[in-house]
Amino acid sequence: GGQLQAGIGLESTNPFVRNIIIHKGLQDSVISKAIDAMRNEGIGYYFYIMLGKPFMTPKEDFWDTVKSIRNAFDLGANMVVLEMINVQPFTLTNLLYNLGLYKPPSLWLAIEVLRIFSNDMRRKIAIKGFEKAAPTPLVFSDTCVSCREKVKRAIQKWNYTREWSVLKDINNCDCYNRFLKSFNQDIQEESLDRRVEKNLYNLIEHLDIKVGE
């Protein structure tokens, strides 16, 4: 039989993103211990890296994801699952979505993440979370009505074949140009940590949570 493989929900290799924005509660020291234990037992491992993190702009999310994937391979991962956030009931993203403060990432963003890597590296990256999950999400990542099914089928084919040709020239829809324009104009004056702090305090006020009582 093949080597036993274990998947780890790393989400991001940036501790602030992983533990403050995502609330993962997973310290670097715990990750290191898990990797050492699996190596000692001859167990292979791969990481889930998240795309569509709340409070971050698409460009911030993109570069955090790219850096996290590179770091994941540096840590010895056999592959990476690029997990696209979908909106699930009773979650932070559900609340933010209902308040108009969040939407799942564009499917184009996942394809652009793949585009930045060499072919050898991108072939080790699967894209998941865009079509099914349990429990059933309220909202999935999307493109536009005209191309969404074609793009989803292309990503499905990528996951099965790892042939870059199925994705590299698919960006011939007007919504891709709109996505790219918005992505390139993505500028924030406030730092990420300051924006996260302000948004969390606004949510505390919205939910009428009494802090310190």
CSV table of N, CA and C in Angstrom, one decimal, residues 17 25 37 45 49 59 65 77 85 93 123 133 145 147 150 197 201:
chain,number,residue,atom,x,y,z
A,17,VAL,N,-2.9,36.0,11.3
A,17,VAL,CA,-4.0,35.7,10.4
A,17,VAL,C,-4.7,34.4,10.9
A,25,GLY,N,-6.4,29.2,16.9
A,25,GLY,CA,-5.9,28.7,18.1
A,25,GLY,C,-4.8,27.7,18.0
A,37,ALA,N,6.5,14.6,14.8
A,37,ALA,CA,6.0,13.3,15.1
A,37,ALA,C,5.6,12.5,13.9
A,45,TYR,N,2.3,14.2,5.0
A,45,TYR,CA,1.3,15.2,5.4
A,45,TYR,C,1.2,16.2,4.3
A,49,ILE,N,-4.8,25.3,3.2
A,49,ILE,CA,-4.5,26.7,3.2
A,49,ILE,C,-5.8,27.4,2.8
A,59,LYS,N,-6.4,41.4,-2.2
A,59,LYS,CA,-4.9,41.4,-2.5
A,59,LYS,C,-4.2,40.9,-1.3
A,65,THR,N,-2.0,33.9,1.1
A,65,THR,CA,-2.2,32.6,0.7
A,65,THR,C,-1.0,32.1,-0.1
A,77,ALA,N,5.4,19.6,3.2
A,77,ALA,CA,4.1,19.1,2.7
A,77,ALA,C,4.2,18.4,1.4
A,85,ILE,N,-13.2,29.6,1.3
A,85,ILE,CA,-14.2,29.8,2.3
A,85,ILE,C,-15.6,29.9,1.7
A,93,THR,N,-18.3,34.5,9.4
A,93,THR,CA,-18.5,34.9,8.0
A,93,THR,C,-20.0,35.0,7.7
A,123,ARG,N,1.1,21.9,-9.6
A,123,ARG,CA,0.5,20.6,-9.8
A,123,ARG,C,0.3,19.9,-8.4
A,133,ALA,N,-19.8,21.1,0.5
A,133,ALA,CA,-19.2,21.0,1.9
A,133,ALA,C,-20.3,20.6,2.8
A,145,VAL,N,-22.9,34.9,-13.8
A,145,VAL,CA,-23.8,33.9,-14.3
A,145,VAL,C,-23.4,33.3,-15.7
A,147,CYS,N,-20.3,32.7,-16.8
A,147,CYS,CA,-19.2,31.8,-16.9
A,147,CYS,C,-19.0,30.9,-15.7
A,150,LYS,N,-18.8,27.1,-16.3
A,150,LYS,CA,-17.6,26.7,-17.1
A,150,LYS,C,-16.3,26.8,-16.2
A,197,GLU,N,-9.2,45.1,14.5
A,197,GLU,CA,-9.6,45.5,15.8
A,197,GLU,C,-10.9,46.3,15.7
A,201,TYR,N,-14.6,45.2,17.3
A,201,TYR,CA,-15.3,46.1,18.3
A,201,TYR,C,-16.7,46.4,17.7
